[in-house]
Every structure is written in C-alpha cells, then in structure tokens.
mmCIF file of C-alpha atoms and ligand atoms in Angstrom:
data_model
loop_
_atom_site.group_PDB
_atom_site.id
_atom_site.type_symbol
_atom_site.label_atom_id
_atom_site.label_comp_id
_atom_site.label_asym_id
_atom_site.label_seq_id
_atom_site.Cartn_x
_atom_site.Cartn_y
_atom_site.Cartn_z
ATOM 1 C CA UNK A 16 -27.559 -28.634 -7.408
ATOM 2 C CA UNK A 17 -28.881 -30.376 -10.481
ATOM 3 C CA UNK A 18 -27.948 -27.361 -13.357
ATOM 4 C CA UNK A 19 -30.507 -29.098 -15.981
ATOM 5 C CA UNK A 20 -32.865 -25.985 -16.995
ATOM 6 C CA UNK A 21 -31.710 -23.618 -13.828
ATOM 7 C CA UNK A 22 -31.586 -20.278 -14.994
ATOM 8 C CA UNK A 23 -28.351 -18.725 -14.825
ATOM 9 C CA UNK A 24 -27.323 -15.145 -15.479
ATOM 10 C CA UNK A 25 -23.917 -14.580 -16.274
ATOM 11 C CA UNK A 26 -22.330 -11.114 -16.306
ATOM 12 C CA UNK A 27 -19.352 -10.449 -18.334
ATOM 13 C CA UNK A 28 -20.383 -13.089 -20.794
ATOM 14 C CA UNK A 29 -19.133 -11.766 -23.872
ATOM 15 C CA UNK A 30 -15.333 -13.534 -23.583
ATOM 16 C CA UNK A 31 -12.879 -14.934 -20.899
ATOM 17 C CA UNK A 32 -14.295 -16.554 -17.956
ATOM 18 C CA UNK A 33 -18.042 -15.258 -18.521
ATOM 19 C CA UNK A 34 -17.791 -17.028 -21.952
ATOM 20 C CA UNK A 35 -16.079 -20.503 -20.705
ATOM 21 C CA UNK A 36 -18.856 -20.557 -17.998
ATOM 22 C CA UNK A 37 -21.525 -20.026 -20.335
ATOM 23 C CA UNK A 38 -20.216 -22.968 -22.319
ATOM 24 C CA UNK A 39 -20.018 -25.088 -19.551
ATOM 25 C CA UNK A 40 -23.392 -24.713 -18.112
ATOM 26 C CA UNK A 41 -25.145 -25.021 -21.680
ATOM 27 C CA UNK A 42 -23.492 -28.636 -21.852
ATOM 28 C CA UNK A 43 -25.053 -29.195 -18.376
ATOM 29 C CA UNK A 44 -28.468 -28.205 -19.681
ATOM 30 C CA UNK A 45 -28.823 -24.771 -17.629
ATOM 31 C CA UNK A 46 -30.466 -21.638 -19.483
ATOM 32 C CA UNK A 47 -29.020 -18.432 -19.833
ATOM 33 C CA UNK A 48 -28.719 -15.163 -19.685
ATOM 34 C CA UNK A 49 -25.949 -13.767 -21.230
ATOM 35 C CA UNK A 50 -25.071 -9.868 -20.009
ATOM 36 C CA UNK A 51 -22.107 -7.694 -21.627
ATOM 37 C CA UNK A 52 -22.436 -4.732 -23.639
ATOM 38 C CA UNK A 53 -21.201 -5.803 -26.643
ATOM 39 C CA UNK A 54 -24.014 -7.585 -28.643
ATOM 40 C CA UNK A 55 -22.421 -8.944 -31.261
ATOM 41 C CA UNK A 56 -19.830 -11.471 -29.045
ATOM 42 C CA UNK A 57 -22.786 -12.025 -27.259
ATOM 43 C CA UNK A 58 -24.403 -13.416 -30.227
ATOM 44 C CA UNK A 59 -21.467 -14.947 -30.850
ATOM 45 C CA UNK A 60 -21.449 -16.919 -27.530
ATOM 46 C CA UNK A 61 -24.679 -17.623 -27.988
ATOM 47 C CA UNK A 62 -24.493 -19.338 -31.643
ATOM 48 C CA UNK A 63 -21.723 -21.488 -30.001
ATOM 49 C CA UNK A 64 -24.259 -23.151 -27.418
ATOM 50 C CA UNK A 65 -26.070 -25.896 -28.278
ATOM 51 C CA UNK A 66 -30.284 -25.523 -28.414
ATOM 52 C CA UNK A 67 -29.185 -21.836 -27.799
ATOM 53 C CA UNK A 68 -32.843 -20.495 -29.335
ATOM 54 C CA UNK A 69 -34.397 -22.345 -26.944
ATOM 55 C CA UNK A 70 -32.194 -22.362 -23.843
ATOM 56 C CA UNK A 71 -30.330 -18.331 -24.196
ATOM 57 C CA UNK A 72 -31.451 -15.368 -24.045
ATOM 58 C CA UNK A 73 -29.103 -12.095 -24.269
ATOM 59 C CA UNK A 74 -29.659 -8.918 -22.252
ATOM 60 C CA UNK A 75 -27.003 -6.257 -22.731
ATOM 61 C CA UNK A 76 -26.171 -4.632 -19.837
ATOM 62 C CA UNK A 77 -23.139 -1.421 -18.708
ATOM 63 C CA UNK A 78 -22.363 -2.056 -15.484
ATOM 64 C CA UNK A 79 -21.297 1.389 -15.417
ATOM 65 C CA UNK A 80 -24.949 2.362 -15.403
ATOM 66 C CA UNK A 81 -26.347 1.492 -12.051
ATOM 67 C CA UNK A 82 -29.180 3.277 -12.623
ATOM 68 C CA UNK A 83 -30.254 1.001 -15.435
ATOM 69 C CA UNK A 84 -30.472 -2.415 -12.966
ATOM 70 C CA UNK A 85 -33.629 -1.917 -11.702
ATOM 71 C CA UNK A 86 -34.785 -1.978 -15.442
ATOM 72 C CA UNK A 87 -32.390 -4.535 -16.336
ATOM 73 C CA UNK A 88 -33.461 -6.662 -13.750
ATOM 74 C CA UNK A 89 -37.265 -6.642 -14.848
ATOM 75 C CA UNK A 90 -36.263 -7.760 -18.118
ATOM 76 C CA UNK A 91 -34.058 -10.899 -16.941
ATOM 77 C CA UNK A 92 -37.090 -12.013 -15.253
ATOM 78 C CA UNK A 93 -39.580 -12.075 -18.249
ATOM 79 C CA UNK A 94 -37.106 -14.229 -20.166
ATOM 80 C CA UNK A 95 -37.178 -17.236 -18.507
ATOM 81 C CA UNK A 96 -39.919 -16.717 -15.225
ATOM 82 C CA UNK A 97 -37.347 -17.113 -12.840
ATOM 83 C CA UNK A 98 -33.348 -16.957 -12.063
ATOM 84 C CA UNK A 99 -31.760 -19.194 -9.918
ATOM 85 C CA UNK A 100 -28.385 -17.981 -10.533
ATOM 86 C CA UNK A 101 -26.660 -14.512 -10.724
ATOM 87 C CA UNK A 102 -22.775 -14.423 -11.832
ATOM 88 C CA UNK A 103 -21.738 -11.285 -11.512
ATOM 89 C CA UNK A 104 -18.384 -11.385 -13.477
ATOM 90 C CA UNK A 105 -18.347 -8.545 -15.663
ATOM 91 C CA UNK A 106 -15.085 -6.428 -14.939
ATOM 92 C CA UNK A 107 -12.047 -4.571 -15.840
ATOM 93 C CA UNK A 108 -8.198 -4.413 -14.523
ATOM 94 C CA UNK A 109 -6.116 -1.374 -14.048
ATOM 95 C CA UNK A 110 -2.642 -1.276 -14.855
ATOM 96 C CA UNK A 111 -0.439 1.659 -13.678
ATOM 97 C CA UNK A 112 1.023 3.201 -10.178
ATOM 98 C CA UNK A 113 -0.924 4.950 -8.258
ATOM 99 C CA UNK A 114 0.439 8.380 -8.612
ATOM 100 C CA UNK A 115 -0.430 8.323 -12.092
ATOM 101 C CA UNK A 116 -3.599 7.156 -11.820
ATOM 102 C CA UNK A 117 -6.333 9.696 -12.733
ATOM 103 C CA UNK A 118 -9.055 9.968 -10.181
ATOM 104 C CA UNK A 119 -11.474 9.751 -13.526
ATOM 105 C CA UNK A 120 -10.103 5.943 -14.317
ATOM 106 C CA UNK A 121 -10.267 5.282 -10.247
ATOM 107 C CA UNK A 122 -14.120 5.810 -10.520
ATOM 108 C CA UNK A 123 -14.741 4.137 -13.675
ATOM 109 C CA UNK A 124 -13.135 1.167 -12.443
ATOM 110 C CA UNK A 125 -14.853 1.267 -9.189
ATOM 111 C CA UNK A 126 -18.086 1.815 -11.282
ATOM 112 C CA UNK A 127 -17.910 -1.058 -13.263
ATOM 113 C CA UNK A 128 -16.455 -3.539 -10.893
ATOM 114 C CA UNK A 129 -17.978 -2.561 -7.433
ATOM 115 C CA UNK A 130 -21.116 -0.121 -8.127
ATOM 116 C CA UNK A 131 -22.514 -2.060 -11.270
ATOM 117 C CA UNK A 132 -22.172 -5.109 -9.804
ATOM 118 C CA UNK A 133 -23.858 -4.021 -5.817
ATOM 119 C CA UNK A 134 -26.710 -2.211 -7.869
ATOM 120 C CA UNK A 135 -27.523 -5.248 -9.959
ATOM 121 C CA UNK A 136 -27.093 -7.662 -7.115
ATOM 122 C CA UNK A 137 -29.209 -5.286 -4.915
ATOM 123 C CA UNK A 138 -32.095 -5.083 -7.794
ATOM 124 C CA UNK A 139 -32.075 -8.753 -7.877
ATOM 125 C CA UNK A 140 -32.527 -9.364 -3.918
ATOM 126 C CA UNK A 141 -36.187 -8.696 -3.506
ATOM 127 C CA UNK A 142 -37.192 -11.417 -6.011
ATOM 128 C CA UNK A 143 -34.641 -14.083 -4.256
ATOM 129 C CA UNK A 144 -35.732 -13.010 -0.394
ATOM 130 C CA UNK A 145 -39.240 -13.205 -2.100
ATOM 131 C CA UNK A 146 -38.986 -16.991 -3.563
ATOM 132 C CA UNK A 147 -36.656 -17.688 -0.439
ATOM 133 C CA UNK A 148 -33.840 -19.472 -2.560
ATOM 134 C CA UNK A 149 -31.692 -17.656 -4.908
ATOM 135 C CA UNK A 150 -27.526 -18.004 -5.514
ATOM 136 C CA UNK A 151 -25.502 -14.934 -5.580
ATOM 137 C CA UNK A 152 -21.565 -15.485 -7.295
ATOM 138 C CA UNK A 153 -19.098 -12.886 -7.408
ATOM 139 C CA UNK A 154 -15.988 -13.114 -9.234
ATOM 140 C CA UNK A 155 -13.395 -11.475 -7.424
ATOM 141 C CA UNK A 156 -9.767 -12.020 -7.546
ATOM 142 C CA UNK A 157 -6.551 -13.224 -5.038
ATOM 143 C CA UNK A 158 -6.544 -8.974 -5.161
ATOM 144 C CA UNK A 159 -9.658 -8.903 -3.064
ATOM 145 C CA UNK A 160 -7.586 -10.634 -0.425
ATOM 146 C CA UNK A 161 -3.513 -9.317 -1.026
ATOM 147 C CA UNK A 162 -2.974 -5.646 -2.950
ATOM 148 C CA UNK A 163 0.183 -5.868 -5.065
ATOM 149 C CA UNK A 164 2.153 -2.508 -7.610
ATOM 150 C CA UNK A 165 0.085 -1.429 -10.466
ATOM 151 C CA UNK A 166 -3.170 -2.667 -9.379
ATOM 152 C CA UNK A 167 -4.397 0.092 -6.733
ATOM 153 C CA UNK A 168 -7.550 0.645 -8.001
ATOM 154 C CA UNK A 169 -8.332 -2.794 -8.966
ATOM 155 C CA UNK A 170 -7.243 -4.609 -5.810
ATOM 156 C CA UNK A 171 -9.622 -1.722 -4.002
ATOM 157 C CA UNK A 172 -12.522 -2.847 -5.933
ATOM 158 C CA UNK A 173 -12.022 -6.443 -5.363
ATOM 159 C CA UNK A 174 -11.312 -5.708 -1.371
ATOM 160 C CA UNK A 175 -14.517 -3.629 -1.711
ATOM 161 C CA UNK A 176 -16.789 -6.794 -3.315
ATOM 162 C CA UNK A 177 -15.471 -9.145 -0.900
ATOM 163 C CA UNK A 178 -15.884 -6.944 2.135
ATOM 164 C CA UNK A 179 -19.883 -6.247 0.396
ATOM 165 C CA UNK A 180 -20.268 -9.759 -0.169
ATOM 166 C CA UNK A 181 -19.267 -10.969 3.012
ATOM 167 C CA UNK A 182 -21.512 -8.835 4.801
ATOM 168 C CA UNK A 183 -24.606 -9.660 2.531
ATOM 169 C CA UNK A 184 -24.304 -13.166 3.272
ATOM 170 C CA UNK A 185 -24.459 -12.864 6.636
ATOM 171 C CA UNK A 186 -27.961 -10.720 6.239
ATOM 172 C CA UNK A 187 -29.169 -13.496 3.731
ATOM 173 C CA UNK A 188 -28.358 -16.882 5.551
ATOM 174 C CA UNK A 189 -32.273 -16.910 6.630
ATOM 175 C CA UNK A 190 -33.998 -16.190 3.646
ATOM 176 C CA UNK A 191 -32.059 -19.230 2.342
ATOM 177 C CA UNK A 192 -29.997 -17.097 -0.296
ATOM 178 C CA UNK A 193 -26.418 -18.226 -1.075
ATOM 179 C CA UNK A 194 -23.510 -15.909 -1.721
ATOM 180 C CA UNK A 195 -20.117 -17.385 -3.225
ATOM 181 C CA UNK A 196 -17.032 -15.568 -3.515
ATOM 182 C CA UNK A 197 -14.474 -16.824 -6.269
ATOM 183 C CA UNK A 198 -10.764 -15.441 -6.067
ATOM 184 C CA UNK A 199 -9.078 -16.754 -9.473
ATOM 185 C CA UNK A 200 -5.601 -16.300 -9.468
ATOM 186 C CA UNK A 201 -4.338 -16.060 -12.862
ATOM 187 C CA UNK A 202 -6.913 -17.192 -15.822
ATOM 188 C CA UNK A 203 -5.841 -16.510 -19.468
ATOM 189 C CA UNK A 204 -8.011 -14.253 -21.062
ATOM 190 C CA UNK A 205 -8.020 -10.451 -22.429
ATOM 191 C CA UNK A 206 -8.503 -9.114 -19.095
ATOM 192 C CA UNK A 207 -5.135 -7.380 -18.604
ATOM 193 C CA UNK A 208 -5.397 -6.280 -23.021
ATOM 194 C CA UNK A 209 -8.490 -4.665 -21.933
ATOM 195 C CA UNK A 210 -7.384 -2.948 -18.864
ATOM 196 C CA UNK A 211 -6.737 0.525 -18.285
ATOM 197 C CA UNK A 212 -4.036 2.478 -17.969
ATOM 198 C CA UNK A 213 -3.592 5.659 -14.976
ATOM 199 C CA UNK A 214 -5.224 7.683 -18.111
ATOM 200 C CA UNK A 215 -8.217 5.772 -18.994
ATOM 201 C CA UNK A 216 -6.603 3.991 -22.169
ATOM 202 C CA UNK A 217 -6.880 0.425 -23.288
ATOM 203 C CA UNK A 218 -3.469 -0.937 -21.710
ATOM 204 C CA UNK A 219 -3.581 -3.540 -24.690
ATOM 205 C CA UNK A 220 -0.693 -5.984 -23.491
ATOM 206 C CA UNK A 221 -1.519 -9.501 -22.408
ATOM 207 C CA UNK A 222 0.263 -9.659 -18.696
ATOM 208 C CA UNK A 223 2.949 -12.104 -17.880
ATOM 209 C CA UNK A 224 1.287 -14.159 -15.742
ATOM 210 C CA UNK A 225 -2.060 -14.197 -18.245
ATOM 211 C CA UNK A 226 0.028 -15.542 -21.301
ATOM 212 C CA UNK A 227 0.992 -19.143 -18.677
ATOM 213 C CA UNK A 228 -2.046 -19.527 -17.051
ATOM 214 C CA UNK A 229 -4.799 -21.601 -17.083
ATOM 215 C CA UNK A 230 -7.102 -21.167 -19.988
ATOM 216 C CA UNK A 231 -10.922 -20.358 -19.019
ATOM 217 C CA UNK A 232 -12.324 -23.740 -20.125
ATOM 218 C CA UNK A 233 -10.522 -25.739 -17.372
ATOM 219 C CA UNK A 234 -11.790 -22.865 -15.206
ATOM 220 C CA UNK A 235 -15.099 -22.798 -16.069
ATOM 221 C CA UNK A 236 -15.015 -26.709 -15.856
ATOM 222 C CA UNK A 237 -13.341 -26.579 -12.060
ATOM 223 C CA UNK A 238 -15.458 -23.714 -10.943
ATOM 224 C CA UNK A 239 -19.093 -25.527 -11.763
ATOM 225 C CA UNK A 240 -18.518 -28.285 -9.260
ATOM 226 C CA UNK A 241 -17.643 -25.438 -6.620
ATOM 227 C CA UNK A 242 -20.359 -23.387 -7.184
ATOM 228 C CA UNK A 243 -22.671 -26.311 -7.085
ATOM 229 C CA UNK A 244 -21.859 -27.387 -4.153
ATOM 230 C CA UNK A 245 -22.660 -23.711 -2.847
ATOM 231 C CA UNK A 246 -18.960 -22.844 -1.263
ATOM 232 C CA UNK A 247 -18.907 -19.879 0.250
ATOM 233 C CA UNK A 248 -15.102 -18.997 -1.009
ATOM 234 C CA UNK A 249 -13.277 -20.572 -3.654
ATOM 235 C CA UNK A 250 -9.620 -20.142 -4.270
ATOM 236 C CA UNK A 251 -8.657 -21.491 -8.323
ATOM 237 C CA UNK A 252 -5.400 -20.492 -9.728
ATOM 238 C CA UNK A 253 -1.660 -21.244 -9.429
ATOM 239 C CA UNK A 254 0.882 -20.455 -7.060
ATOM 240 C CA UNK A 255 -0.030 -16.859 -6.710
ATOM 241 C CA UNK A 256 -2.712 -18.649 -4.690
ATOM 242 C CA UNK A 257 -0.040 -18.539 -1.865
ATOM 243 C CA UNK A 258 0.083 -14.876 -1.472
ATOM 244 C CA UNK A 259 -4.026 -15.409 0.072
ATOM 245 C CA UNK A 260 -2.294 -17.645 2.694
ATOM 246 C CA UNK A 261 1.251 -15.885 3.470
ATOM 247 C CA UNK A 262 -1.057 -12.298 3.407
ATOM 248 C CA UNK A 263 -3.372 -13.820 6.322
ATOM 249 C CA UNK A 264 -0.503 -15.749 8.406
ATOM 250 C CA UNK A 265 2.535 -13.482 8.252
ATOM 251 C CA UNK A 266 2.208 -10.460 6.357
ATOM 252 C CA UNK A 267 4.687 -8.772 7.740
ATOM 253 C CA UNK A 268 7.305 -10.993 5.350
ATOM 254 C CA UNK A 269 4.785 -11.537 2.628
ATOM 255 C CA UNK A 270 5.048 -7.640 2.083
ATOM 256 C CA UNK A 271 9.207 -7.985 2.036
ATOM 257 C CA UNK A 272 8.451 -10.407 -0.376
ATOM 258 C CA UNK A 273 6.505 -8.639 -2.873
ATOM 259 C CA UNK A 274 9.048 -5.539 -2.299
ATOM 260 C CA UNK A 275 11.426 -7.892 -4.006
ATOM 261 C CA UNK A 276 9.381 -9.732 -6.373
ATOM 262 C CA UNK A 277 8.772 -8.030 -9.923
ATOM 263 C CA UNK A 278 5.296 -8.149 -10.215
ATOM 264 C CA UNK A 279 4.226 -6.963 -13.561
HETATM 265 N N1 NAP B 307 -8.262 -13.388 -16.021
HETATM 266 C C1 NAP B 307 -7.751 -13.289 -14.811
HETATM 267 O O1 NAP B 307 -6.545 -13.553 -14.585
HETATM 268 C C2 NAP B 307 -8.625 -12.873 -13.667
HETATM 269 C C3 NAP B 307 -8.135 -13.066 -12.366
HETATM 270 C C4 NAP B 307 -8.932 -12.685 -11.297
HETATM 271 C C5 NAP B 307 -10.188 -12.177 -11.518
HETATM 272 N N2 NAP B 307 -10.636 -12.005 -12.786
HETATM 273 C C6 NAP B 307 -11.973 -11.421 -12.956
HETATM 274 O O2 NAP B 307 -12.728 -12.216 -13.824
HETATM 275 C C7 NAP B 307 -13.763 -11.437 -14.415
HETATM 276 C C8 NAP B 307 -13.816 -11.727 -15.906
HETATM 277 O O3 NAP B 307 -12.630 -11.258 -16.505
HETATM 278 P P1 NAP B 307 -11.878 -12.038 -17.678
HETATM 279 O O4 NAP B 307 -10.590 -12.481 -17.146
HETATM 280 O O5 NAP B 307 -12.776 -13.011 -18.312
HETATM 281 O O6 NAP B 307 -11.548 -10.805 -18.657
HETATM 282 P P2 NAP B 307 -12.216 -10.304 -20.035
HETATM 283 O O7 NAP B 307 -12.056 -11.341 -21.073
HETATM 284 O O8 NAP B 307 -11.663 -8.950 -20.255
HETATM 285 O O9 NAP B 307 -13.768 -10.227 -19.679
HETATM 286 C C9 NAP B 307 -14.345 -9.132 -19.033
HETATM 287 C C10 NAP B 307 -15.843 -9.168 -19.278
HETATM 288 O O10 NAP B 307 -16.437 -8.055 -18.570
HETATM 289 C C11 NAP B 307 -17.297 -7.359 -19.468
HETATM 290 N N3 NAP B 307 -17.342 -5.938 -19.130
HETATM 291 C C12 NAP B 307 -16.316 -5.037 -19.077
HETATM 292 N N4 NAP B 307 -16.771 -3.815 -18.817
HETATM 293 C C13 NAP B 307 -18.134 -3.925 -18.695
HETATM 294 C C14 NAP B 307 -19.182 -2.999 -18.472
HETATM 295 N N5 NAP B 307 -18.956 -1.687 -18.305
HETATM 296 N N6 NAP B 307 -20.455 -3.460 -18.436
HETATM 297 C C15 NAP B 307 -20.713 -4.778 -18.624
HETATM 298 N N7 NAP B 307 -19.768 -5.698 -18.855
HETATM 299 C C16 NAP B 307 -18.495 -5.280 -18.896
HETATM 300 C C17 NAP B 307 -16.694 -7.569 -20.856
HETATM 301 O O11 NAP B 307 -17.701 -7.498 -21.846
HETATM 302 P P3 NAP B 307 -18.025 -6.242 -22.794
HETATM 303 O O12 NAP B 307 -16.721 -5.644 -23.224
HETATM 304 O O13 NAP B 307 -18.813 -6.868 -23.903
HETATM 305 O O14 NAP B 307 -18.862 -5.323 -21.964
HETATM 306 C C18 NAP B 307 -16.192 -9.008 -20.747
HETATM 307 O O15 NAP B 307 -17.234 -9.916 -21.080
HETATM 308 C C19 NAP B 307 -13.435 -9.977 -14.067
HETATM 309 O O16 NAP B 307 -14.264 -9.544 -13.005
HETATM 310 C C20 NAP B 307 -11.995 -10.049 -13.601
HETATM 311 O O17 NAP B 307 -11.680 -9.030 -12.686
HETATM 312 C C21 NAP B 307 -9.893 -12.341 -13.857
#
C-alpha cells in the first residue's frame, strides 16, 4: 500500500507507540488523525510532524465514552473526506492480583481497551462496507494470546479484542475490509507508569521488562511494513514472544513455567 496522502487515524496518539507511528507515517507522506484525550501532547505530536497544518488534523477522543463514536466518527470524516486507516491503539495496563482488584478498575479497563475501541470500530464500519475498502488495526498485546500474575484484567481485554477481531474479519473478507491484529511484546513507553492499580490509581512505576525493551521508533518503523502489507497477525517484541508459541503447543509446561518465573 503506497502510504503517500492515505488517511490514517491513529488512536492513542498522544505518546508511546500511537506517537512513534504517527511519526513514521508523516515521513511516508500519510495524513492524520491524531485521537487521545489529552490535547495538548496532541498538539505536541502534531508540531513535531513535518507539513503538519496541512497533512494533521487532531480529534480528541475518551474511549471510555462509547457513546460519543458515532459523533466522533462524523467528525473524522469531514477532516480529510475519507479514512483509509483506523489504528485503534489507545489503551491502559492493570497492575495488581486479582483479588485486589476492584470490580470499578475491571470495567474501566475493559471500557477503555475493549468497549471504546468495538464502538469506534463499529461506528466506522458502515462507511468502509460502503466504499468497499477500508483497514482496521488493533493493537493488542502477547496478553491477548497467554494471561500471566498481575495482569487479569488486562490480559481479559486483550483476549476479548482478539477474539472480536477475529470474528469481524471473517464477516468483512467480502466487502474487501482488512483487519490486522498486532501483539507487541514488550515496547518502552509509559504504559505500565500509567497503569492502574486493583484501586483505580496511577501505578506510576516503569515495569521491568518496559525499562529494556525496544523503544517505539524501531516499532513504529517495523510495524509500517507489516501493516502495509495487510498481515492479518503480527507478532513484534523479544523473547516474551515465545510464551505465544509454548501457550499454543504445550501449555501444560508453559503454565509450570510461568509458576516459576517472576513475572513482574
Ligand atoms: N508498551 C508495551 O509494552 C505494550 C505491549 C503490548 C501492547 N501495548 C499496547 O499498546 C497500546 C499503546 O500503549 P503504549 O505502550 O504506547 O502506552 P502509553 O504511552 O501509555 O500510551 C497509551 C495511549 O492511550 C491513550 N489513552 C489512554 N486512555 C485513553 C482513553 N480513555 N481514551 C483515549 N485514549 C486513551 C493515551 O492518551 P491520553 O492519556 O492522552 O488519553 C496514550 O496516547 C496500548 O493499547 C497497549 O495496551 C503496549
């Protein structure tokens, strides 16, 4: 796919991945729309493309408010005509053990991550069954495949967009609509700072395998080729990439592995 003025709307665009990406399609010419809900590091990413007045637009978005995509969507539309591309990246971790985990946090998470992300996807569909070409990207995780301590809720909400996904492409192979499903293992960015904790609260550590990881620029810059050549899955990480594997062919000693392993 030739990215050179495709329009390409990128959730979750205010810093990590959703910022790298955004970088790395401007140099390949793509326009944007750039969806978070804070405006001000959205302006920020946008001052740091290049013919940004002419080539991004900014649309704040909650994911939390599903109600608001039908609107949202409407709006995305009028900026540049079209949009060839939906990333729906936008998300947030959880870090803490189940039992502690207050059902409040469980749905916030699964608000964001799942809810937010199916109603905007679902607001967009029409328009890309309706011009018959259209390419739907979901950042997921290696926890949409393999659950592991600490991350209940989050795994579950990854599980839940892969198992979504999945069946969506299946309904949208003949309107000629692509669906992609990234799992990244480890990227570093401010994900696990700005996760929550069982009680709601910013958990405001960088996680161990964050701080050694690889940083969202060489991401961003392995993903584009992927997603260009309109895989349906795409695997990107380190050797926490395994786990996908070992989960699928023997589980049985991947789990007596991680009942040893610290995972943090
Ligand atoms: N980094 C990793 O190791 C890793 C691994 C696997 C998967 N992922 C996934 O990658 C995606 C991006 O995460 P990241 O690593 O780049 O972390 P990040 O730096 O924390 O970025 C998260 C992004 O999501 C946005 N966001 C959070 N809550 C939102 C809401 N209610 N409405 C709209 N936007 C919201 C944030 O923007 P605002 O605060 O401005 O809203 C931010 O732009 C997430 O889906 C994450 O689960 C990350």
């Amino acid at each position: 796919m030739a990215l050179q003025k495709k329009v390409i709307w990128i959730t979750g665009a205010s810093s990590g991945i959703g910022e790298a990406l955004a970088y790395e399609f401007n140099k390949k010419g793509a326009h944007l729309i750039l969806s978070s809900r804070r405006l001000e590091e959205l302006e920020r990413v946008k001052e740091n493309c290049s013919d940004s007045e002419e080539s991004v637009k900014i649309l704040p978005i909650d994911l939390s408010e599903s109600e608001a995509m039908e609107k949202k969507v409407v709006e995305a539309l009028a900026l540049f005509g079209h949009v060839d591309m939906l990333i729906n990246n936008g998300g947030i971790s959880q870090r803490s053990y189940a039992v502690d985990t207050e059902m409040s946090t469980v749905r916030r998470v699964m608000e964001v991550n799942f809810f937010g992300t199916v109603a905007l996807t679902k607001a967009l569909l029409p328009t890309f069954i309706e011009q018959k070409s259209g390419h739907i990207v979901v950042i997921s995780s290696v926890m949409g495949k393999f659950g592991t301590k600490y991350r209940s809720t989050y795994a579950a909400s990854k599980h839940a967009l892969q198992g979504y996904f999945d069946s969506l492409r299946q309904e949208l192979y003949e309107h000629n609509v692509d669906v992609t499903l990234v799992c990244p293992g480890y990227v570093k960015t401010d994900v696990t700072i700005n996760a929550l904790t069982g009680s709601g609260e910013k958990y405001n550590e960088m996680g161990k395998g964050q701080k050694n990881a690889m940083p969202p620029e060489e991401f961003a810059k392995k993903l584009i080729p992927k997603l260009a050549a309109k895989k349906e899955e795409i695997y990107l990480g380190g050797a926490e990439l395994m786990g996908v594997y070992l989960k699928r062919f023997v589980p049985g000693l991947f789990n007596k592995i991680l009942k040893r392993v610290k995972v943090t």
